[in-house]
CSV table of C-alpha atoms and ligand atoms in Angstrom, one decimal:
chain,number,residue,atom,x,y,z
H,1,MET,CA,27.3,-1.2,-68.1
H,2,SER,CA,23.5,0.5,-67.4
H,3,THR,CA,24.0,2.9,-64.7
H,4,THR,CA,21.1,4.1,-64.3
H,5,VAL,CA,17.6,2.0,-62.5
H,6,ASP,CA,14.2,2.0,-64.0
H,7,LEU,CA,11.5,3.6,-61.7
H,8,SER,CA,9.4,0.6,-63.2
H,9,LEU,CA,12.2,-1.8,-61.7
H,10,ALA,CA,10.7,-0.7,-58.0
H,11,THR,CA,7.2,-2.5,-58.9
H,12,ARG,CA,8.6,-5.9,-60.5
H,13,PRO,CA,8.8,-8.9,-58.2
H,14,SER,CA,12.2,-8.2,-57.4
H,15,ASP,CA,13.7,-11.6,-57.7
H,16,ALA,CA,10.8,-13.7,-60.1
H,17,ASP,CA,13.5,-16.1,-62.0
H,18,ALA,CA,14.5,-17.2,-58.3
H,19,VAL,CA,10.8,-18.5,-57.0
H,20,PRO,CA,10.3,-21.7,-58.7
H,21,GLY,CA,13.7,-22.7,-57.3
H,22,LEU,CA,13.2,-21.1,-53.7
H,23,ILE,CA,10.5,-23.1,-54.3
H,24,GLU,CA,11.6,-26.0,-55.2
H,25,ASP,CA,14.1,-25.7,-52.5
H,26,LEU,CA,11.9,-25.7,-49.4
H,27,THR,CA,9.8,-29.1,-50.9
H,28,SER,CA,13.2,-30.6,-50.6
H,29,LEU,CA,14.8,-29.0,-47.2
H,30,ASN,CA,11.2,-30.3,-45.8
H,31,GLY,CA,10.5,-33.8,-47.1
H,32,ASN,CA,13.6,-34.4,-45.4
H,33,TRP,CA,12.8,-32.4,-41.4
H,34,THR,CA,11.3,-33.1,-38.6
H,35,GLU,CA,10.6,-30.3,-36.2
H,36,ASP,CA,13.5,-31.0,-33.4
H,37,ASP,CA,15.8,-30.5,-36.4
H,38,GLU,CA,16.8,-27.0,-35.9
H,39,GLU,CA,20.1,-26.9,-38.4
H,40,THR,CA,17.5,-27.8,-41.2
H,41,ARG,CA,14.8,-25.3,-40.1
H,42,HIS,CA,17.2,-22.5,-40.0
H,43,LYS,CA,17.6,-23.6,-43.6
H,44,MET,CA,14.3,-23.4,-44.4
H,45,VAL,CA,13.8,-19.8,-42.7
H,46,ILE,CA,17.1,-18.0,-45.1
H,47,LYS,CA,14.9,-19.8,-47.9
H,48,ALA,CA,11.9,-18.6,-47.5
H,49,ARG,CA,12.6,-15.5,-47.0
H,50,SER,CA,14.6,-15.0,-50.1
H,51,LEU,CA,11.7,-16.5,-51.4
H,52,LEU,CA,9.0,-13.8,-49.9
H,53,GLN,CA,11.4,-11.2,-51.0
H,54,SER,CA,11.6,-12.4,-54.7
H,55,LEU,CA,7.9,-12.1,-54.8
H,56,MET,CA,7.7,-8.8,-53.2
H,57,THR,CA,8.5,-5.1,-55.0
H,58,PRO,CA,11.5,-3.4,-54.0
H,59,ARG,CA,8.1,-0.8,-52.9
H,60,GLU,CA,6.5,-3.0,-51.1
H,61,GLN,CA,9.7,-3.7,-49.4
H,62,MET,CA,10.2,0.0,-48.9
H,63,LEU,CA,6.7,-0.4,-46.8
H,64,GLN,CA,7.5,-3.0,-44.5
H,65,HIS,CA,10.4,-1.5,-44.2
H,66,THR,CA,9.4,1.9,-42.9
H,67,TRP,CA,5.4,1.7,-42.1
H,68,ALA,CA,4.1,-1.8,-41.3
H,69,ASP,CA,7.3,-2.6,-39.2
H,70,PRO,CA,7.1,0.1,-37.2
H,71,GLY,CA,3.7,-0.1,-37.2
H,72,LEU,CA,3.8,-3.4,-35.8
H,73,ASP,CA,6.8,-2.5,-33.1
H,74,ALA,CA,4.2,0.4,-32.3
H,75,ALA,CA,1.4,-2.1,-31.6
H,76,LEU,CA,2.9,-5.2,-30.3
H,77,THR,CA,5.2,-2.6,-27.5
H,78,THR,CA,1.7,-0.6,-26.6
H,79,GLY,CA,0.3,-4.4,-26.0
H,80,VAL,CA,3.0,-5.6,-23.9
H,81,ASP,CA,2.8,-2.2,-21.8
H,82,VAL,CA,-0.8,-1.9,-21.1
H,83,GLY,CA,-0.7,-6.1,-20.4
H,84,LEU,CA,-3.3,-7.0,-23.3
H,85,TRP,CA,-1.5,-9.8,-24.2
H,86,LYS,CA,-1.3,-11.6,-20.9
H,87,LEU,CA,-5.2,-10.6,-20.6
H,88,MET,CA,-5.9,-12.3,-23.7
H,89,VAL,CA,-3.6,-15.4,-22.6
H,90,LYS,CA,-6.3,-15.0,-18.9
H,91,ASN,CA,-8.6,-15.0,-21.0
H,92,GLY,CA,-8.1,-18.1,-23.4
H,93,VAL,CA,-4.9,-19.3,-24.6
H,94,ASP,CA,-7.1,-20.2,-27.7
H,95,ALA,CA,-10.3,-18.3,-27.1
H,96,VAL,CA,-12.1,-16.1,-29.8
H,97,HIS,CA,-11.1,-12.0,-27.9
H,98,LYS,CA,-13.4,-9.2,-29.3
H,99,VAL,CA,-11.0,-5.8,-29.1
H,100,ASP,CA,-14.4,-4.2,-26.5
H,101,HIS,CA,-14.3,-6.4,-24.7
H,102,LEU,CA,-10.4,-6.2,-24.2
H,103,ALA,CA,-10.8,-2.5,-24.5
H,104,ARG,CA,-12.6,-2.6,-21.9
H,105,SER,CA,-11.0,-4.7,-19.7
H,106,LEU,CA,-7.5,-2.5,-20.3
H,107,GLY,CA,-9.4,1.1,-20.4
H,108,MET,CA,-8.6,1.4,-23.8
H,109,ASP,CA,-10.2,3.1,-26.7
H,110,PRO,CA,-12.1,0.7,-28.2
H,111,GLU,CA,-11.3,2.5,-31.7
H,112,LEU,CA,-7.9,2.9,-30.5
H,113,LEU,CA,-7.6,-1.2,-29.6
H,114,GLY,CA,-9.3,-2.0,-32.6
H,115,ARG,CA,-6.9,0.0,-35.2
H,116,LEU,CA,-3.5,-1.6,-33.7
H,117,LEU,CA,-4.7,-5.3,-33.9
H,118,ARG,CA,-6.4,-4.5,-37.3
H,119,HIS,CA,-2.5,-4.1,-37.9
H,120,VAL,CA,-0.9,-6.8,-36.0
H,121,CYS,CA,-3.5,-8.9,-37.4
H,122,ALA,CA,-2.6,-7.6,-41.2
H,123,MET,CA,0.9,-8.3,-40.2
H,124,GLY,CA,-0.4,-12.4,-39.8
H,125,HIS,CA,0.1,-12.4,-35.8
H,126,LEU,CA,-3.6,-12.9,-34.9
H,127,VAL,CA,-6.1,-15.0,-36.7
H,128,GLU,CA,-9.2,-12.8,-37.5
H,129,VAL,CA,-12.6,-14.8,-37.0
H,130,ALA,CA,-14.8,-12.0,-37.3
H,131,GLN,CA,-14.8,-8.4,-37.7
H,132,ASP,CA,-12.6,-6.7,-34.4
H,133,GLU,CA,-12.6,-10.8,-32.9
H,134,TYR,CA,-9.3,-12.3,-33.4
H,135,LYS,CA,-7.4,-15.1,-32.0
H,136,LEU,CA,-3.8,-14.9,-30.5
H,137,THR,CA,-1.6,-17.1,-32.7
H,138,ASN,CA,2.2,-18.9,-31.2
H,139,PHE,CA,4.0,-16.0,-31.3
H,140,THR,CA,1.4,-13.5,-29.8
H,141,LYS,CA,1.1,-16.1,-27.3
H,142,SER,CA,4.1,-16.0,-26.2
H,143,MET,CA,4.3,-11.8,-26.4
H,144,SER,CA,2.5,-12.6,-22.7
H,145,LEU,CA,6.0,-13.9,-21.1
H,146,ASP,CA,8.1,-11.5,-19.6
H,147,VAL,CA,11.8,-12.7,-21.9
H,148,ILE,CA,9.6,-12.2,-25.1
H,149,GLY,CA,7.2,-9.3,-24.7
H,150,ASP,CA,9.7,-7.5,-22.0
H,151,SER,CA,12.3,-7.7,-25.3
H,152,TYR,CA,10.3,-4.8,-27.0
H,153,VAL,CA,10.1,-2.5,-24.6
H,154,CYS,CA,13.7,-1.9,-23.3
H,155,LEU,CA,15.0,-2.6,-27.1
H,156,LEU,CA,12.5,-0.5,-28.4
H,157,GLY,CA,10.9,1.9,-25.9
H,158,GLY,CA,14.0,2.3,-23.4
H,159,ILE,CA,16.9,3.1,-26.5
H,160,GLY,CA,15.1,2.2,-29.7
H,161,ARG,CA,16.0,5.7,-31.0
H,162,SER,CA,20.1,4.9,-31.3
H,163,PRO,CA,20.3,2.6,-34.2
H,164,ILE,CA,17.4,5.0,-36.1
H,165,ASP,CA,19.6,7.9,-35.2
H,166,PHE,CA,22.7,6.0,-36.0
H,167,TYR,CA,23.3,7.4,-39.6
H,168,LYS,CA,23.7,10.7,-37.6
H,169,PHE,CA,25.8,9.9,-35.0
H,170,LEU,CA,28.0,8.3,-38.3
H,171,ARG,CA,28.1,11.5,-39.7
H,172,GLU,CA,29.8,13.4,-36.7
H,173,THR,CA,32.0,10.8,-36.5
H,174,ASN,CA,33.3,11.1,-40.0
H,175,TRP,CA,32.6,7.6,-40.5
H,176,GLN,CA,34.7,6.2,-38.1
H,177,ASN,CA,34.0,2.2,-37.1
H,178,PRO,CA,32.8,3.1,-33.9
H,179,VAL,CA,35.5,2.1,-30.8
H,180,ASP,CA,34.7,4.7,-27.9
H,181,ALA,CA,32.6,3.2,-25.7
H,182,ALA,CA,32.2,6.5,-23.5
H,183,HIS,CA,30.8,8.1,-26.7
H,184,THR,CA,27.9,5.7,-28.5
H,185,ALA,CA,24.9,5.9,-30.3
H,186,PHE,CA,23.2,5.8,-27.9
H,187,HIS,CA,25.1,8.8,-25.9
H,188,ALA,CA,24.2,11.0,-28.8
H,189,SER,CA,20.6,9.9,-29.6
H,190,TYR,CA,19.5,10.4,-26.3
H,191,ASN,CA,21.5,13.0,-25.2
H,192,SER,CA,23.0,11.2,-22.4
H,193,ASP,CA,26.0,11.3,-20.7
H,194,VAL,CA,25.2,7.8,-17.9
H,195,PRO,CA,28.1,5.5,-18.9
H,196,ASN,CA,26.0,3.0,-21.2
H,197,CYS,CA,22.6,2.2,-22.5
H,198,MET,CA,22.3,-0.8,-19.9
H,199,VAL,CA,23.3,1.8,-17.4
H,200,TYR,CA,20.6,4.0,-19.1
H,201,LEU,CA,18.3,1.4,-18.9
H,202,GLY,CA,18.5,0.7,-15.1
H,203,SER,CA,18.1,4.6,-14.5
H,204,ILE,CA,14.6,4.4,-16.4
H,205,GLY,CA,12.9,1.8,-14.5
H,206,MET,CA,13.7,-0.9,-17.1
H,207,GLY,CA,16.4,-2.9,-15.9
H,208,PRO,CA,13.8,-6.0,-15.5
H,209,GLN,CA,12.8,-5.6,-18.5
H,210,MET,CA,16.5,-5.3,-19.7
H,211,ASN,CA,17.1,-8.4,-17.0
H,212,HIS,CA,14.0,-10.6,-18.9
H,213,HIS,CA,15.5,-9.7,-22.4
H,214,MET,CA,18.5,-11.3,-21.9
H,215,GLY,CA,16.7,-14.7,-20.7
H,216,GLY,CA,14.6,-14.4,-23.5
H,217,TYR,CA,17.3,-13.9,-26.6
H,218,ARG,CA,19.2,-17.4,-24.9
H,219,GLN,CA,16.1,-19.6,-24.9
H,220,GLY,CA,16.4,-22.6,-27.9
H,221,ARG,CA,19.9,-22.0,-27.5
H,222,LEU,CA,22.8,-25.1,-26.3
H,223,PRO,CA,24.0,-24.0,-22.8
H,224,TRP,CA,28.4,-23.3,-23.0
H,225,HIS,CA,28.1,-26.7,-21.2
H,226,HIS,CA,26.1,-29.1,-23.5
H,227,PRO,CA,28.3,-32.4,-24.8
H,228,LYS,CA,27.9,-31.1,-27.9
H,229,ILE,CA,29.4,-27.9,-27.4
H,230,TYR,CA,32.4,-28.3,-24.1
H,231,PRO,CA,32.3,-31.9,-22.6
H,232,VAL,CA,32.6,-30.4,-19.1
H,233,GLU,CA,33.4,-33.5,-17.6
H,234,LYS,CA,36.3,-34.3,-19.9
H,235,GLU,CA,37.2,-31.4,-20.3
H,236,LEU,CA,36.7,-28.9,-17.1
H,237,PHE,CA,36.1,-31.8,-13.7
H,238,PRO,CA,39.4,-34.0,-14.7
H,239,GLY,CA,42.1,-32.4,-12.9
H,240,THR,CA,39.8,-30.0,-10.4
H,241,ASP,CA,40.3,-29.1,-7.1
H,242,ALA,CA,37.7,-31.2,-5.0
H,243,SER,CA,37.3,-29.6,-2.4
H,244,SER,CA,34.1,-27.9,-1.3
H,245,ASP,CA,34.9,-24.7,-1.3
H,246,ALA,CA,37.9,-25.1,-4.0
H,247,PRO,CA,35.9,-22.6,-6.6
H,248,LEU,CA,35.0,-25.2,-10.3
H,249,VAL,CA,33.6,-21.4,-11.8
H,250,VAL,CA,33.2,-18.1,-11.5
H,251,ASP,CA,30.0,-16.8,-13.9
H,252,VAL,CA,31.8,-13.1,-14.0
H,253,ALA,CA,28.7,-10.6,-14.8
H,254,GLY,CA,26.4,-13.4,-14.7
H,255,GLY,CA,23.2,-11.3,-14.4
H,256,LEU,CA,20.3,-13.4,-12.9
H,257,GLY,CA,22.4,-16.5,-13.3
H,258,HIS,CA,20.3,-18.3,-15.9
H,259,ASP,CA,23.2,-20.2,-17.4
H,260,ILE,CA,25.1,-20.6,-13.9
H,261,ASP,CA,22.4,-22.4,-12.3
H,262,GLU,CA,21.6,-24.5,-15.6
H,263,PHE,CA,24.9,-26.1,-15.3
H,264,LYS,CA,24.7,-26.8,-11.8
H,265,ARG,CA,21.0,-28.5,-12.7
H,266,ASN,CA,22.9,-30.3,-15.4
H,267,TYR,CA,25.6,-30.9,-13.2
H,268,PRO,CA,24.1,-31.7,-9.7
H,269,ASN,CA,27.5,-33.3,-9.0
H,270,HIS,CA,30.4,-31.1,-9.9
H,271,PRO,CA,33.5,-31.0,-7.6
H,272,GLY,CA,33.8,-27.8,-5.7
H,273,LYS,CA,32.0,-24.6,-5.3
H,274,LEU,CA,30.3,-22.0,-8.3
H,275,ILE,CA,29.9,-18.1,-8.0
H,276,LEU,CA,27.8,-15.6,-9.7
H,277,GLN,CA,29.1,-12.4,-9.6
H,278,ASP,CA,27.7,-9.2,-11.1
H,279,ARG,CA,26.8,-5.5,-10.5
H,280,PRO,CA,25.0,-5.2,-6.8
H,281,THR,CA,22.2,-4.1,-8.8
H,282,VAL,CA,21.9,-6.9,-10.3
H,283,ILE,CA,23.0,-9.8,-7.8
H,284,GLN,CA,20.3,-8.0,-5.6
H,285,ASP,CA,17.8,-9.1,-8.1
H,286,VAL,CA,18.6,-12.4,-8.2
H,287,LYS,CA,16.1,-15.0,-7.2
H,288,ASP,CA,15.2,-18.7,-7.6
H,289,ILE,CA,18.7,-19.5,-8.1
H,290,ASP,CA,19.9,-23.0,-6.5
H,291,PRO,CA,21.3,-22.1,-2.8
H,292,SER,CA,24.8,-23.8,-3.0
H,293,ILE,CA,25.9,-20.5,-5.9
H,294,GLN,CA,27.3,-18.3,-3.8
H,295,ARG,CA,26.0,-14.6,-5.7
H,296,MET,CA,28.5,-11.7,-5.3
H,297,PRO,CA,28.1,-8.5,-6.3
H,298,HIS,CA,31.9,-7.9,-7.8
H,299,ASP,CA,32.7,-4.8,-10.7
H,300,PHE,CA,35.1,-6.8,-13.3
H,301,LEU,CA,37.1,-3.6,-14.3
H,302,THR,CA,38.6,-4.3,-10.5
H,303,GLU,CA,40.3,-6.6,-8.7
H,304,GLN,CA,38.5,-10.5,-8.8
H,305,PRO,CA,38.3,-11.2,-5.6
H,306,ILE,CA,38.6,-15.0,-6.5
H,307,LYS,CA,41.6,-16.4,-6.9
H,308,GLY,CA,42.6,-19.4,-9.4
H,309,ALA,CA,39.0,-21.4,-10.1
H,310,ARG,CA,39.4,-23.7,-12.6
H,311,ALA,CA,37.5,-21.8,-14.4
H,312,TYR,CA,36.3,-18.3,-15.1
H,313,PHE,CA,33.0,-18.4,-17.9
H,314,MET,CA,31.9,-15.0,-20.1
H,315,HIS,CA,28.7,-15.0,-21.4
H,316,SER,CA,27.9,-12.2,-23.7
H,317,ILE,CA,30.1,-10.0,-22.0
H,318,LEU,CA,33.1,-8.8,-24.1
H,319,HIS,CA,30.8,-8.2,-27.6
H,320,ASP,CA,29.3,-5.3,-25.2
H,321,TRP,CA,32.6,-3.4,-25.1
H,322,PRO,CA,35.5,-2.1,-27.6
H,323,ASP,CA,38.8,-3.7,-27.2
H,324,ASP,CA,40.5,-1.3,-25.0
H,325,VAL,CA,37.9,-2.3,-22.1
H,326,CYS,CA,38.1,-5.9,-23.0
H,327,GLN,CA,41.4,-5.7,-22.3
H,328,LYS,CA,41.1,-4.1,-18.9
H,329,ILE,CA,38.4,-6.3,-18.2
H,330,LEU,CA,40.8,-9.4,-19.1
H,331,ALA,CA,43.1,-8.1,-17.2
H,332,ARG,CA,41.7,-8.8,-14.1
H,333,LEU,CA,41.5,-12.0,-14.8
H,334,ALA,CA,44.6,-13.4,-16.1
H,335,GLU,CA,45.9,-11.8,-12.6
H,336,ALA,CA,43.2,-14.0,-10.9
H,337,MET,CA,44.4,-17.4,-13.4
H,338,LYS,CA,46.7,-20.3,-11.2
H,339,PRO,CA,49.0,-21.1,-14.4
H,340,GLY,CA,48.4,-24.5,-15.8
H,341,TYR,CA,45.2,-24.9,-13.7
H,342,SER,CA,42.8,-22.1,-14.4
H,343,LYS,CA,40.3,-21.3,-17.6
H,344,LEU,CA,39.1,-18.5,-18.9
H,345,LEU,CA,35.5,-19.8,-20.9
H,346,ILE,CA,34.2,-17.3,-23.5
H,347,PHE,CA,30.9,-17.4,-25.0
H,348,GLU,CA,30.4,-15.9,-27.4
H,349,CYS,CA,29.6,-15.1,-31.6
H,350,VAL,CA,32.3,-16.6,-33.8
H,351,ILE,CA,31.8,-14.7,-37.1
H,352,PRO,CA,33.0,-16.8,-39.7
H,353,ARG,CA,34.8,-14.6,-42.5
H,354,THR,CA,32.2,-15.8,-45.0
H,355,GLY,CA,28.0,-16.7,-44.5
H,356,ALA,CA,27.9,-15.3,-41.5
H,357,TYR,CA,24.8,-16.2,-39.9
H,358,TRP,CA,22.1,-13.3,-39.6
H,359,GLU,CA,21.2,-13.7,-35.5
H,360,ALA,CA,25.5,-12.7,-35.5
H,361,THR,CA,25.4,-9.8,-37.7
H,362,ALA,CA,21.9,-8.0,-36.0
H,363,GLY,CA,23.7,-9.0,-32.8
H,364,ASP,CA,26.9,-7.1,-34.5
H,365,MET,CA,24.6,-4.1,-35.5
H,366,LEU,CA,22.9,-4.3,-31.7
H,367,MET,CA,26.4,-4.0,-30.4
H,368,MET,CA,27.4,-1.3,-33.0
H,369,THR,CA,24.3,1.1,-32.7
H,370,GLN,CA,24.2,1.0,-28.7
H,371,LEU,CA,27.2,0.2,-27.6
H,372,SER,CA,30.0,1.1,-30.0
H,373,ALA,CA,31.6,-2.5,-29.9
H,374,CYS,CA,31.0,-5.6,-31.9
H,375,GLU,CA,30.7,-9.2,-32.3
H,376,ARG,CA,33.9,-11.0,-33.1
H,377,THR,CA,35.6,-13.2,-36.2
H,378,GLU,CA,37.9,-15.6,-35.5
H,379,ASP,CA,40.7,-13.6,-36.0
H,380,GLN,CA,39.6,-10.4,-34.1
H,381,TRP,CA,39.5,-13.0,-31.1
H,382,HIS,CA,42.8,-14.4,-31.6
H,383,GLN,CA,44.0,-10.7,-31.8
H,384,LEU,CA,42.2,-9.5,-28.7
H,385,ILE,CA,42.5,-12.0,-26.6
H,386,GLU,CA,46.1,-12.6,-27.5
H,387,GLY,CA,47.4,-9.8,-29.1
H,388,SER,CA,46.7,-7.8,-25.7
H,389,GLY,CA,49.9,-8.6,-23.8
H,390,LEU,CA,48.5,-10.2,-21.1
H,391,GLY,CA,49.7,-14.1,-21.5
H,392,LEU,CA,46.9,-15.6,-22.3
H,393,LYS,CA,45.9,-17.9,-25.5
H,394,ILE,CA,43.3,-19.2,-27.1
H,395,VAL,CA,43.4,-23.4,-26.6
H,396,LYS,CA,40.3,-24.2,-28.7
H,397,PHE,CA,37.4,-22.7,-30.2
H,398,TRP,CA,34.6,-25.3,-29.2
H,399,SER,CA,31.7,-25.8,-31.5
H,400,SER,CA,28.6,-27.1,-31.8
H,401,GLY,CA,29.0,-27.1,-35.5
H,402,LEU,CA,25.1,-25.6,-35.9
H,403,SER,CA,24.4,-22.7,-37.0
H,404,ALA,CA,23.6,-21.2,-33.4
H,405,VAL,CA,26.4,-18.4,-33.2
H,406,GLU,CA,28.2,-18.6,-29.6
H,407,ASN,CA,31.9,-21.3,-29.4
H,408,VAL,CA,33.0,-21.6,-26.2
H,409,ILE,CA,36.7,-20.0,-26.2
H,410,GLU,CA,38.5,-21.6,-24.5
H,411,CYS,CA,41.8,-20.2,-23.1
H,412,GLU,CA,44.6,-20.5,-20.3
H,413,LEU,CA,48.0,-18.7,-19.8
H,414,ALA,CA,50.4,-18.8,-22.2
G,501,LIG,C1,24.9,-8.6,-22.0
G,501,LIG,S1,24.5,-9.4,-20.6
G,501,LIG,C2,25.2,-10.5,-20.1
G,501,LIG,C3,25.0,-11.7,-19.0
G,501,LIG,C4,25.0,-12.8,-18.8
G,501,LIG,N1,26.1,-13.3,-18.6
G,501,LIG,C5,24.4,-13.8,-19.7
G,501,LIG,O1,24.4,-14.5,-20.7
G,501,LIG,O2,22.8,-13.6,-19.8
G,501,LIG,C6,25.9,-8.1,-19.7
G,501,LIG,C7,25.8,-8.3,-18.3
G,501,LIG,O3,27.2,-7.4,-17.9
G,501,LIG,C8,27.2,-6.6,-16.1
G,501,LIG,N2,28.2,-5.8,-15.9
G,501,LIG,C9,28.0,-4.0,-17.0
G,501,LIG,N3,29.4,-4.2,-16.3
G,501,LIG,C10,29.4,-4.3,-15.1
G,501,LIG,C11,30.8,-4.7,-14.6
G,501,LIG,N4,31.6,-3.2,-14.6
G,501,LIG,N5,31.0,-5.3,-14.1
G,501,LIG,C12,29.7,-6.0,-13.9
G,501,LIG,N6,29.4,-6.5,-14.7
G,501,LIG,C13,28.9,-5.8,-15.3
G,501,LIG,C14,25.3,-6.6,-16.5
G,501,LIG,O4,24.9,-5.7,-14.9
G,501,LIG,C15,25.2,-7.5,-17.6
G,501,LIG,O5,24.3,-8.4,-16.1
């Protein structure tokens, strides 16, 4: 068995033999695909990525990762910061945009803007019409939306150094799995002692951008209460106290209220009352949600003021924290739950033992490199919920069966 790699390997297609089969697979998947068939689209994206990687040489992949992608990120983020994408859309979604004209409107050096857009175009995200003249693609059109564009400013501009410096943090922590929420790669990279990267983003004025990202990453995924995931009319409404002030769902750390408001829109005649909780600074930014939803500042590490709700719901919360903090959050909820009535509904990734989906592993890397937290496997969920001595048990993992990554993990007091 060879124990060295010849340099020539780095300059040949990574897997030429796989190319014909991948093209066949893609053609066959495409034959059965309609645009609303998300599952087939996911499979095609993975095959298309394998095709691209098979065709590219290792040297090209290295240049893509270390030159092209960081350069693209620099251009995209600058575009959001200076208002480029919004301006291009305002000037005409399908118009031809001249660099000179854009640069004048933005007060930018035209030579600089020309270089940025040339790379964005070379990476496939603009259509070149003539020298320094471009049309937007659907992706660059979408960069004008806050829920897409602001993600670059906060995750790359705000806290982008944490994953890059992660290896240094691991060196210092002796390559241990990070589980200390108070000492993360973020803390080391930014030499910061604030509680965590979310508080840090708020402290540097990027709270709104972070909230926009929260609204953006969820787009296109089924909501927790979709009948394909958790059929609320069968599982939650029957047996619920129907009086108007009886708490039906408390959305714990529900952010700006995307989930609870969508629930209200989809089930306007639900029994009882809906409550949105989050930190005071987030609750004060809540806009445009149904006025019947009660907004309540609440720190989930303190006593839960709403007792005996039918459901305490948490979406993308426990993945932000290592097990010791999760246990504290869960303890405050278990104390407030009414035996035989209250449910705890956790809407999170459940990573399978094999064949993990890339959005789930990417989320896990994000949680690990920023928060010393994690996306959890089914075994880890059992261990966290049932092994914490809080008297909670998992009743069922509710999944749509699609590769969409979030399940409703239904829990009750044992
Ligand atoms: C990843 S976001 C998820 C928000 C929302 N559930 C969603 O899915 O869009 C995490 C949320 O936890 C909130 N949070 C962090 N620490 C908190 C605390 N101690 N008490 C209450 N909420 C907190 C943040 O303000 C943020 O809104």
